[in-house]
Short mmCIF file of C-alpha atoms in Angstrom, two decimals:
data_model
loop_
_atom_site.label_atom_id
_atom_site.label_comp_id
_atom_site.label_asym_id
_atom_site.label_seq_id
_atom_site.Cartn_x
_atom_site.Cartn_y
_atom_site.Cartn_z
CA UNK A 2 0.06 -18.19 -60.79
CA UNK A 3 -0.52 -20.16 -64.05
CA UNK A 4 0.16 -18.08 -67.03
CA UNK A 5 -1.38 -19.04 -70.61
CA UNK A 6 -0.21 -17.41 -73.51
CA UNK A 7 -2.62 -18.41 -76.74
CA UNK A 8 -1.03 -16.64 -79.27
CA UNK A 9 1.83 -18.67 -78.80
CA UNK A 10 0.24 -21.68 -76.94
CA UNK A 11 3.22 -21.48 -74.04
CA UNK A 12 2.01 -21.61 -70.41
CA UNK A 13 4.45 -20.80 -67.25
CA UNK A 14 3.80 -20.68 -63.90
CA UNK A 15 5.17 -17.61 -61.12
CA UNK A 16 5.19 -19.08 -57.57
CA UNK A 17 3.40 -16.90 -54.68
CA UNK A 18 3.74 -16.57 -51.55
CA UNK A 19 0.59 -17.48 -50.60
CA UNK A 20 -2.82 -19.39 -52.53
CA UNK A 21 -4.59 -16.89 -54.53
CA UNK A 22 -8.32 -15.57 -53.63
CA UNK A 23 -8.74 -13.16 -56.79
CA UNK A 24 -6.70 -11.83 -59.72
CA UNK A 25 -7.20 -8.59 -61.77
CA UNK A 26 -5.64 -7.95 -65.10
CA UNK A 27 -4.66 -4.34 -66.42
CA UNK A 28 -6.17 -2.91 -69.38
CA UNK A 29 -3.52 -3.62 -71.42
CA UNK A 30 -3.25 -7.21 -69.87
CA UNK A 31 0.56 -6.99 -68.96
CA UNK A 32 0.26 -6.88 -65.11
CA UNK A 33 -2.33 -8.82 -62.80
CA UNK A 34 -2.77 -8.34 -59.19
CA UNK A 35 -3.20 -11.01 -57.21
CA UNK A 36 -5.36 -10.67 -53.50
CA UNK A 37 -4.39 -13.39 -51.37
CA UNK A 38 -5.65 -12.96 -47.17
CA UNK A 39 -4.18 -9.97 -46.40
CA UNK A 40 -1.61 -9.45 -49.62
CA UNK A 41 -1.62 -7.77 -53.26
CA UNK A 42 1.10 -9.57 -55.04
CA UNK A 43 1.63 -7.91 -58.54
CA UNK A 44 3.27 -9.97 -61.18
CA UNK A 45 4.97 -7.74 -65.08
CA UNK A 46 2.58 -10.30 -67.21
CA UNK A 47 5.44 -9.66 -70.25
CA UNK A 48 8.21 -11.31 -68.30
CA UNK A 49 6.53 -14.46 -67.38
CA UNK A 50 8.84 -17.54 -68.76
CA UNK A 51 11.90 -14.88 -69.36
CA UNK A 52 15.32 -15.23 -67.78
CA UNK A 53 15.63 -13.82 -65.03
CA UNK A 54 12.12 -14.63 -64.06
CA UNK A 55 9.85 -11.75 -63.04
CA UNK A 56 9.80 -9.90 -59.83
CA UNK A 57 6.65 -10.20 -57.86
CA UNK A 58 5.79 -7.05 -55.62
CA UNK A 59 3.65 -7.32 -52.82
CA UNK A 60 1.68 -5.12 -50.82
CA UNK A 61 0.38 -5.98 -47.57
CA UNK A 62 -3.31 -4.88 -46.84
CA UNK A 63 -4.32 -4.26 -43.33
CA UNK A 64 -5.48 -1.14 -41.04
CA UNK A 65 -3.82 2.47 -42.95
CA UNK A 66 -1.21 3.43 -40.33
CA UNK A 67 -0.31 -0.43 -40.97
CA UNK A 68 0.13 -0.53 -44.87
CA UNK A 69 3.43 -1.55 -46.23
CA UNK A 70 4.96 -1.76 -49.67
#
């Protein structure tokens, strides 16, 4: 995930574990949720290019009994 900031003009990048298929941003633009086949991965927007470098939490979508977190 390629991150642009414009106010500052900085871009970073947060690898994933797969090639995204669609990203959401939150209202207040600090966390986007990526869908990749089968996986949410959900990336803290405000610690992008920080030390250490964000977390990414995924969910995996499938069947309900199957969901995981």
């Amino acid at each position: 995930l390629h991150v642009h900031d414009p106010a500052s003009g900085t871009a970073s990048s947060v690898p994933l574990s797969r090639p995204p298929t669609a990203v959401a941003l939150s209202a207040d633009g600090l966390t986007a949720a990526v869908g990749h086949a089968g996986l949410i991965s959900v990336v803290d927007l405000a610690r992008v290019g920080q030390q250490p470098a964000p977390t990414v939490r995924q969910v995996t979508v499938g069947p309900p009994s199957k969901m995981s977190i």
